[in-house]
GROMACS .gro file of C-alpha atoms in nm:
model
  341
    1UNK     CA    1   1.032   0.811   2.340
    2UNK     CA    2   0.917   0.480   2.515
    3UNK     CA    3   1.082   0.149   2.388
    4UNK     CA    4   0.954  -0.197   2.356
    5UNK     CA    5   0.705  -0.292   2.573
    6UNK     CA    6   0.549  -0.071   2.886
    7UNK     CA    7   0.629  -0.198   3.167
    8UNK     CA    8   0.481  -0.520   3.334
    9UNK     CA    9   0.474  -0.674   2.992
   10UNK     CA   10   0.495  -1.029   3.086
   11UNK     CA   11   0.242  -0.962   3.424
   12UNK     CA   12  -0.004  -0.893   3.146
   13UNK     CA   13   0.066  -1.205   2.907
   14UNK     CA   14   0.011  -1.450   3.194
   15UNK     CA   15  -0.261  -1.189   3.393
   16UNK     CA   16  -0.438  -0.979   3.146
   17UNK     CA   17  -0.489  -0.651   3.160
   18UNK     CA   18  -0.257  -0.484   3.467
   19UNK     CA   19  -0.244  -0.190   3.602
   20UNK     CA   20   0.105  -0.093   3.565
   21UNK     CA   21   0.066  -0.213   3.209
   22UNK     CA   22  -0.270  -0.013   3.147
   23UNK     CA   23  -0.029   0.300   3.238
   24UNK     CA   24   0.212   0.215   2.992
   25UNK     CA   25  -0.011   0.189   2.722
   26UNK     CA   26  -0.160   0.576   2.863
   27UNK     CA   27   0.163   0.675   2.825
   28UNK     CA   28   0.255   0.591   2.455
   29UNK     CA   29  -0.105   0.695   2.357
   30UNK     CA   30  -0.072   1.053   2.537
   31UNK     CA   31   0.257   1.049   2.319
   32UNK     CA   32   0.118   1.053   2.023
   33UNK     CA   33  -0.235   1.130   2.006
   34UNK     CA   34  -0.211   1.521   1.989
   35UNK     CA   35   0.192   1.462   1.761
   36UNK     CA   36  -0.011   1.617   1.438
   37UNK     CA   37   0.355   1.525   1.247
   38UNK     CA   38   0.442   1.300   1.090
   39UNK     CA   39   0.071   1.231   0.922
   40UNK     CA   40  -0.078   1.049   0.662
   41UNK     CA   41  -0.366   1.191   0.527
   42UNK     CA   42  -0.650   1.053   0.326
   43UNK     CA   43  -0.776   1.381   0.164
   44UNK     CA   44  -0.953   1.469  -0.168
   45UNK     CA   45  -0.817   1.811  -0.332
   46UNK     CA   46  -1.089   1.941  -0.498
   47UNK     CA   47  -0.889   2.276  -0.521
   48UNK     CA   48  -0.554   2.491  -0.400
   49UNK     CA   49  -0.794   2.605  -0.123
   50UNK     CA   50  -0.813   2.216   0.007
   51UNK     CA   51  -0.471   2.183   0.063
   52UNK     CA   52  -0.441   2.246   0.435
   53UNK     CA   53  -0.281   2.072   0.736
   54UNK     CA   54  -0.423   1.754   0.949
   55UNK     CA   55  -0.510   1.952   1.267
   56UNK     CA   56  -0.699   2.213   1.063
   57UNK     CA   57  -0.901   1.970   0.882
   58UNK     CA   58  -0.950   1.723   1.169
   59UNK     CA   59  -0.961   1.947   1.466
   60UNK     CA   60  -1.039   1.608   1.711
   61UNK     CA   61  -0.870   1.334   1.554
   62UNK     CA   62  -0.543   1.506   1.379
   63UNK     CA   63  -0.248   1.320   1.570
   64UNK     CA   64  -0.141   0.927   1.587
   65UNK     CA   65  -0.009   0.971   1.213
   66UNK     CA   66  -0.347   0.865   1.048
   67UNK     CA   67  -0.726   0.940   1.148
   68UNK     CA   68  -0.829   0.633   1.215
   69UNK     CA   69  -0.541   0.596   1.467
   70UNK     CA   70  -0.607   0.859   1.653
   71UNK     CA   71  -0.952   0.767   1.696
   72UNK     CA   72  -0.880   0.397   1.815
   73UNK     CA   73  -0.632   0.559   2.035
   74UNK     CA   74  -0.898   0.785   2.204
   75UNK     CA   75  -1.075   0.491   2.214
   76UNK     CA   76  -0.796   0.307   2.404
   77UNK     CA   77  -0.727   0.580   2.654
   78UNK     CA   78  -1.139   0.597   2.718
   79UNK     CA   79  -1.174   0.214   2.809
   80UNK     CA   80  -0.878   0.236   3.017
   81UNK     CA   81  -1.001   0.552   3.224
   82UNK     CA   82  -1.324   0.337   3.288
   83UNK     CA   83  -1.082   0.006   3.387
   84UNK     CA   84  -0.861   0.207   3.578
   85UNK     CA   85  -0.999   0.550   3.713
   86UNK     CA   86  -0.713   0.646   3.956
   87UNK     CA   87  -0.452   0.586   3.678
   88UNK     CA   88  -0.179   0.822   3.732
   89UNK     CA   89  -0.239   0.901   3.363
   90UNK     CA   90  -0.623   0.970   3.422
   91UNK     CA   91  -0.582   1.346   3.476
   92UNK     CA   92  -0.430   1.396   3.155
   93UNK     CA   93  -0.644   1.215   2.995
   94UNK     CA   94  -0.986   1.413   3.119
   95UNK     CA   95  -0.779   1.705   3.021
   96UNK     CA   96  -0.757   1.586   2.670
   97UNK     CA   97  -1.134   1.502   2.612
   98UNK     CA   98  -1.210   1.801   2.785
   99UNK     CA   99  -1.004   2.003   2.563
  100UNK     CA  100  -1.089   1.827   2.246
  101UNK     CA  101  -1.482   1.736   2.285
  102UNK     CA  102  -1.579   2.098   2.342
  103UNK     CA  103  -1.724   2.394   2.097
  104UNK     CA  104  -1.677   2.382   1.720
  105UNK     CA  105  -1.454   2.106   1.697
  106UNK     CA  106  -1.681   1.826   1.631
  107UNK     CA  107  -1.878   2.000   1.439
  108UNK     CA  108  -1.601   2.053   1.210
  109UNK     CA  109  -1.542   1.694   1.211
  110UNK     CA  110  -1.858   1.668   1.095
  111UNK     CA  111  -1.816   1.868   0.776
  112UNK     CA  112  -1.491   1.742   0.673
  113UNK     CA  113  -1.735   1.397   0.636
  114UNK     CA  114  -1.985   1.611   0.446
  115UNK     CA  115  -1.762   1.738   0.206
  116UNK     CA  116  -1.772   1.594  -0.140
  117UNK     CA  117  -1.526   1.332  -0.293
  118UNK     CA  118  -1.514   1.213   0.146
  119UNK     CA  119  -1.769   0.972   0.079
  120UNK     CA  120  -1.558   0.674   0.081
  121UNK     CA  121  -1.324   0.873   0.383
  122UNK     CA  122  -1.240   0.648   0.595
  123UNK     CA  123  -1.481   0.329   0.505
  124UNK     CA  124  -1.485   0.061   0.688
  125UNK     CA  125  -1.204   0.056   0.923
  126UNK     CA  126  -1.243   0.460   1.035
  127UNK     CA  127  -1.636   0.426   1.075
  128UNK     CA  128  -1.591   0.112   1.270
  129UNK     CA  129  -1.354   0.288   1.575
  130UNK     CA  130  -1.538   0.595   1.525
  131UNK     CA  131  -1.828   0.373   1.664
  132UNK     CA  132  -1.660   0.146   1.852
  133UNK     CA  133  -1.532   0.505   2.076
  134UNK     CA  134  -1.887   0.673   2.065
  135UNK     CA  135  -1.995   0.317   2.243
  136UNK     CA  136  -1.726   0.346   2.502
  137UNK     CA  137  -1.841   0.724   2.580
  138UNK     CA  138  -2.149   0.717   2.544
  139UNK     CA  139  -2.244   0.705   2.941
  140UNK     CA  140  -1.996   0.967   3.018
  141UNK     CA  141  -1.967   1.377   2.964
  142UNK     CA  142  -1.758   1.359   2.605
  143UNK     CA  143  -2.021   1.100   2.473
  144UNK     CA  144  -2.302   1.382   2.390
  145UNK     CA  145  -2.052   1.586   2.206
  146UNK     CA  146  -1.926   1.295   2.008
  147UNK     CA  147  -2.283   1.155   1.941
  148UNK     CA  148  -2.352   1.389   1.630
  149UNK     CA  149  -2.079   1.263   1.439
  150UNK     CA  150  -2.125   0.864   1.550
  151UNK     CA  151  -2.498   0.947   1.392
  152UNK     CA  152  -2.377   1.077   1.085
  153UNK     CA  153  -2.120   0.736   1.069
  154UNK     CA  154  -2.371   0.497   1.137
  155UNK     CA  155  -2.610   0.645   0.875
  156UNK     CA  156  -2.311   0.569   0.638
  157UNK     CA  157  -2.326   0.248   0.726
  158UNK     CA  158  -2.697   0.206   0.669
  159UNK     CA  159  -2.631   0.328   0.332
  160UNK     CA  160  -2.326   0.101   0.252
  161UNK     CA  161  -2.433  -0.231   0.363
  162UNK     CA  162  -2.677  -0.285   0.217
  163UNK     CA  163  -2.471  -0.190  -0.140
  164UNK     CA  164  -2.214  -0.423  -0.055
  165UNK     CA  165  -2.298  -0.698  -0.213
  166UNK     CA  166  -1.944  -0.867  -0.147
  167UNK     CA  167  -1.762  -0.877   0.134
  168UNK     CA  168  -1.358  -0.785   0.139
  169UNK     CA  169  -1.146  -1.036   0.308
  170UNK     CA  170  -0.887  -0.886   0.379
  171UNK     CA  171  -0.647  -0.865   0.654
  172UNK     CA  172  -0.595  -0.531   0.618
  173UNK     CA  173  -0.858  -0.161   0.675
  174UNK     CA  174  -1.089  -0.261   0.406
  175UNK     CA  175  -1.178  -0.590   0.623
  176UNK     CA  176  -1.546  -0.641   0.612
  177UNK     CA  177  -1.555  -0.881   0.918
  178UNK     CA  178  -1.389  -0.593   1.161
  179UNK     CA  179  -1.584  -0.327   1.035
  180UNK     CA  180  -1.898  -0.571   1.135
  181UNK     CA  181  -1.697  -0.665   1.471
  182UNK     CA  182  -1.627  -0.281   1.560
  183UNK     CA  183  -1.943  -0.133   1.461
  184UNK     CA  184  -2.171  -0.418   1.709
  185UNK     CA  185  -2.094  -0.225   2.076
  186UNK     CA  186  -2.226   0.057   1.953
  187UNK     CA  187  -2.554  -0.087   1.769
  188UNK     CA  188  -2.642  -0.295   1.980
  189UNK     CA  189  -2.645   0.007   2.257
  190UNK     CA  190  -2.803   0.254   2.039
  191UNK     CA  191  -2.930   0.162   1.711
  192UNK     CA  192  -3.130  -0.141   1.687
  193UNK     CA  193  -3.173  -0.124   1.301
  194UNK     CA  194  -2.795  -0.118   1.218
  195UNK     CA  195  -2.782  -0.396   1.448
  196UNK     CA  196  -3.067  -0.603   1.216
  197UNK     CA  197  -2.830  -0.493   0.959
  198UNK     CA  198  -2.463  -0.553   1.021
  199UNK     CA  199  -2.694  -0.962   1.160
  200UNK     CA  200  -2.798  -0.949   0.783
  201UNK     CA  201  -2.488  -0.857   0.621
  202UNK     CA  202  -2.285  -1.083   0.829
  203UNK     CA  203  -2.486  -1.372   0.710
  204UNK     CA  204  -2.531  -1.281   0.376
  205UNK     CA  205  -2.136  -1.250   0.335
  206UNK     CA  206  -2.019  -1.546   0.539
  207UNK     CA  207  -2.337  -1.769   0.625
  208UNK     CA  208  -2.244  -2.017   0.341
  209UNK     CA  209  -1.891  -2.032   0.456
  210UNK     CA  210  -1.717  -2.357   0.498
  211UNK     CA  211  -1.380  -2.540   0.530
  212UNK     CA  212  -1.192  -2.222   0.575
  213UNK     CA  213  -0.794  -2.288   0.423
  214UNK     CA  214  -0.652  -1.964   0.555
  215UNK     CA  215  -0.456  -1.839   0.305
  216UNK     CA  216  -0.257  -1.617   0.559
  217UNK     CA  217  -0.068  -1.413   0.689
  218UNK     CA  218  -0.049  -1.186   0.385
  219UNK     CA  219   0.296  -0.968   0.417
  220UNK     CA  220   0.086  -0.680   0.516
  221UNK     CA  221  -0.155  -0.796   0.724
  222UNK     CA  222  -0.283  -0.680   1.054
  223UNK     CA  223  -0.597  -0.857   1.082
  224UNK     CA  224  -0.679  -1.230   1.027
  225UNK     CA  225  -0.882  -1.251   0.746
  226UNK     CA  226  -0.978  -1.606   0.927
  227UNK     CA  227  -1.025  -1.498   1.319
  228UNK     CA  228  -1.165  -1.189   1.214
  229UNK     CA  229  -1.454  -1.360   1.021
  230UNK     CA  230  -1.481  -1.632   1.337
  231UNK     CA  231  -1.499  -1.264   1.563
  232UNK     CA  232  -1.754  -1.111   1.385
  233UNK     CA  233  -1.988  -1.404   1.369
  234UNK     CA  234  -1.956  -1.460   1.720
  235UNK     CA  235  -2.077  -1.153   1.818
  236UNK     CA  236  -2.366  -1.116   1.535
  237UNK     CA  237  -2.491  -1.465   1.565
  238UNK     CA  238  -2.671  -1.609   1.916
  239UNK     CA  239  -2.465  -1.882   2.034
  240UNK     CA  240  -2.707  -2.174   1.948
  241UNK     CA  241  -2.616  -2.052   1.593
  242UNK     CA  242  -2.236  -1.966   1.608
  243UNK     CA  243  -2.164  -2.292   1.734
  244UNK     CA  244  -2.243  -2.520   1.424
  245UNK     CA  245  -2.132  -2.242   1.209
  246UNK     CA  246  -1.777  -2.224   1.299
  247UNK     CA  247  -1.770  -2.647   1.289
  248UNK     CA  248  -1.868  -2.611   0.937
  249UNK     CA  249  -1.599  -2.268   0.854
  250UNK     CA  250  -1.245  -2.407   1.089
  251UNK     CA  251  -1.406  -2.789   1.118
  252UNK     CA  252  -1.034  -2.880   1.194
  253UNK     CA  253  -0.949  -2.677   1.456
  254UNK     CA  254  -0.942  -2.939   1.719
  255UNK     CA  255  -0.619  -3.074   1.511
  256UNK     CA  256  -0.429  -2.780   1.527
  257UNK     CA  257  -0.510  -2.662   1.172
  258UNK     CA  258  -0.500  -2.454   0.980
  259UNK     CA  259  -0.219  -2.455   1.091
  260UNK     CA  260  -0.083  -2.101   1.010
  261UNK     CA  261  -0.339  -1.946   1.233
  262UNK     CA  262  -0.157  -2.084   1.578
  263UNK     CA  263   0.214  -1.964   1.405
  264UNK     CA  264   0.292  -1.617   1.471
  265UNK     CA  265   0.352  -1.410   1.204
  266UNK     CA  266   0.778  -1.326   1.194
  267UNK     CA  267   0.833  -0.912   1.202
  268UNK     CA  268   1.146  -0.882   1.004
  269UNK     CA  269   1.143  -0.465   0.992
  270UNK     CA  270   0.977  -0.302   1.262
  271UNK     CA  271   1.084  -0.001   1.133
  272UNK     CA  272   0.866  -0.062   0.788
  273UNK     CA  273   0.520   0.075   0.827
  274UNK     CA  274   0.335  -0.244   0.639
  275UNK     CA  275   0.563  -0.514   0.774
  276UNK     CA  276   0.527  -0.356   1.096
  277UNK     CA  277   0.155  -0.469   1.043
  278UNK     CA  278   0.219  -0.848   1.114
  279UNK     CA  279   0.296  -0.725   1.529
  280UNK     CA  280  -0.076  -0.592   1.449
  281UNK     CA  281  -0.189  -0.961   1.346
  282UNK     CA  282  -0.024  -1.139   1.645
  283UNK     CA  283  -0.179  -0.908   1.911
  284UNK     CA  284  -0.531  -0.954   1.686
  285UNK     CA  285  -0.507  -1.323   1.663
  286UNK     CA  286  -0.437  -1.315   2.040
  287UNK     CA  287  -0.764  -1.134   2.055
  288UNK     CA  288  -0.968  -1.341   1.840
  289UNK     CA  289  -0.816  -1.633   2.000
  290UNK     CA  290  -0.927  -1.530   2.378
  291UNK     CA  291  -1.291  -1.455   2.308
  292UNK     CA  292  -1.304  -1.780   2.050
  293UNK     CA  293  -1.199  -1.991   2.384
  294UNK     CA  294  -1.445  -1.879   2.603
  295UNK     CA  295  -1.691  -2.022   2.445
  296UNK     CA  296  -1.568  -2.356   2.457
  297UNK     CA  297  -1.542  -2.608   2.747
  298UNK     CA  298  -1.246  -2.717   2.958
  299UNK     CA  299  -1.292  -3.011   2.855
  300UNK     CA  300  -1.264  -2.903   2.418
  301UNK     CA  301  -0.936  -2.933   2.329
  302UNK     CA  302  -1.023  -2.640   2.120
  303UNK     CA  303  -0.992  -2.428   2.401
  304UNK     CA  304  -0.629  -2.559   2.468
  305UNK     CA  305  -0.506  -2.504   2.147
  306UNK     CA  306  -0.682  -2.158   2.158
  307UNK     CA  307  -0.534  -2.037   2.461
  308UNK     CA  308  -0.174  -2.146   2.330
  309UNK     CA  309  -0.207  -2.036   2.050
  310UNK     CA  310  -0.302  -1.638   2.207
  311UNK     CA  311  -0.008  -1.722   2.426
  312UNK     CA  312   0.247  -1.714   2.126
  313UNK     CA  313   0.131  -1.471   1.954
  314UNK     CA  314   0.129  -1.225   2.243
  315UNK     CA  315   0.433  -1.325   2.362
  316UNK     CA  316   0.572  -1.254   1.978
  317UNK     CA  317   0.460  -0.900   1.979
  318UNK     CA  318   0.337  -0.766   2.309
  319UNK     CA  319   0.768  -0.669   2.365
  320UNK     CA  320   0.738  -0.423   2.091
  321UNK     CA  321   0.463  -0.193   2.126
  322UNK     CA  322   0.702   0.113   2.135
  323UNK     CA  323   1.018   0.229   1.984
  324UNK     CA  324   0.939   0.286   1.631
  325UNK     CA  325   0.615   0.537   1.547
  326UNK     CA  326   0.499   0.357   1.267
  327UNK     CA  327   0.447   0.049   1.528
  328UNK     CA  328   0.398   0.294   1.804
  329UNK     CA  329   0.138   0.496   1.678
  330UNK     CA  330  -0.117   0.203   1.670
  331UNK     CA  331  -0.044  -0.106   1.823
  332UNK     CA  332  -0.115  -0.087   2.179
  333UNK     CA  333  -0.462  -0.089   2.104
  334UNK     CA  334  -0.433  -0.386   1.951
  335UNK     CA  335  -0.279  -0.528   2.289
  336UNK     CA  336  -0.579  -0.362   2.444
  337UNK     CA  337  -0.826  -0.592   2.259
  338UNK     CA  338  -0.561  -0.897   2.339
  339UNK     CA  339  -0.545  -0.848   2.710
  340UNK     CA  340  -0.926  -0.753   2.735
  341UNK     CA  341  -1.069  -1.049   2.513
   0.00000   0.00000   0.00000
């Protein structure tokens, strides 16, 4: 089993994305993405006859412990078999789509989602990487085969939205802001009405929001409930209307504060699946960090304190990718979205 960090960690702190470090992260996701045990499943028992393992109810996605890890970790080796197509990892990795994207297996995918009591399967957080992956395919051979069930996710979130009246910040899966973030890609791409929508519910939830304290980290947390919300509207909103809105939601930011969100989160247990988490929120403020700074000026000392503060909190977690599965089986894509933002 791979420990800490793949190797060229610190190339890809100071770099982005290498590489020798995009092999790495093949490697532990090729480790665990077809490992059906140890699993946690989110399953309704509507009868004996339900009770059945994860790779016969999820024929696709049935490894990386949970479903919605296995799906960001397709997603993970997809974009880096686009960045990188003469990876040494890239054969196995067409041999795994090709396996997996063929006959009756999406299909069945498919029905687990229609079965009753799996409305709420998965919502946000699953939906949102389930589109998130169908926008990453979608110009290559496994996209048509995955497109049936992306259609059948983004009709859920046509009906959801527009029932959820509230947002949930949290910085865990039930995050509103990510689910918004995630689903974008693949809206804007395909479906110009969930696009209208996720614009509307973005406002609706956050629009009004000002002064942002950032009560964070949580002890679970794996998402900024803060950055997140900052992500999201940045890439709902045009620019000429992002701008003012984050003055008015972090309008100290400039000053270093809150100042919680440029502190890396401490990971006592690594070995705990939910403390684990804060490695998640490090490598996801580094991410929210990055794309935040590109929008301002060399000149903003926004940008400074933006790119530090990404700095730290990849430098924090970025050694400890591997070496424990309930860190293992999900954070490199995490570092993914660091190193790409």
């Amino acid at each position: 089993m791979p420990r800490g960090a793949p190797r060229g960690a610190a190339d890809a702190a100071a770099e982005g994305l290498t590489e020798a470090f995009a092999e790495g992260l093949a490697g532990i996701a090729l480790g665990h993405v077809t490992r059906e045990y140890p699993n946690k499943l989110d399953h309704v028992l509507a009868g004996p006859g339900d009770l059945r393992g994860p790779r016969d109810l999820h024929p696709v996605f049935f490894g990386s412990f949970d479903w919605h890890s296995c799906v960001h970790a397709h997603w993970l080796l997809a974009r880096l078999l686009r960045r990188f197509p003469g990876l040494p990892a890239a054969p196995a990795i067409r041999a795994l789509f090709d396996g997996l994207y063929a006959g009756e297996a999406i299909a069945a995918e498919r029905a687990y989602f229609a079965r009753p009591g799996a409305g709420g399967f998965e919502r946000p957080y699953g939906w949102a990487w389930l589109l998130a992956l169908a926008a990453e395919l979608a110009d290559r051979p496994w996209g048509a085969a995955l497109a049936p069930l992306a259609g059948d996710v983004a009709e859920r979130f046509r009906v959801w939205l527009p029932r959820a009246t509230y947002p949930v910040r949290a910085g865990t899966h039930a995050s509103s802001a990510f689910a918004l973030a995630m689903a974008m890609p693949h809206a804007a791409a395909q479906d110009p009405a969930l696009l209208r929508l996720l614009r509307e519910r973005a406002l609706a939830w956050y629009g009004a929001d000002a002064d942002c304290q950032a009560w964070e980290p949580g002890g679970e947390d794996f998402l900024s409930p803060a950055l997140m919300e900052a992500e999201a509207m940045r890439r709902l909103l045009p620019a000429a209307v992002f701008a003012p809105w984050l003055d008015r939601f972090l309008p100290r930011l400039a000053a270093g504060e809150p100042a919680t969100l440029f502190t890396p989160a401490v990971v006592s247990d690594r070995t705990d699946g939910r403390i684990v988490h804060l490695d998640g929120l490090n490598l996801s403020r580094a991410w929210c960090w990055r794309a935040l700074a590109g929008g301002w000026g060399p000149g903003d000392p926004r940008r400074a304190r933006a790119e530090a503060a990404a700095a730290r909190h990849l430098a924090a977690s970025l050694p400890h990718l591997a070496g424990h599965y309930m860190g293992e089986h999900w954070l490199a894509s995490f570092a993914l979205l660091a190193l790409e933002a």
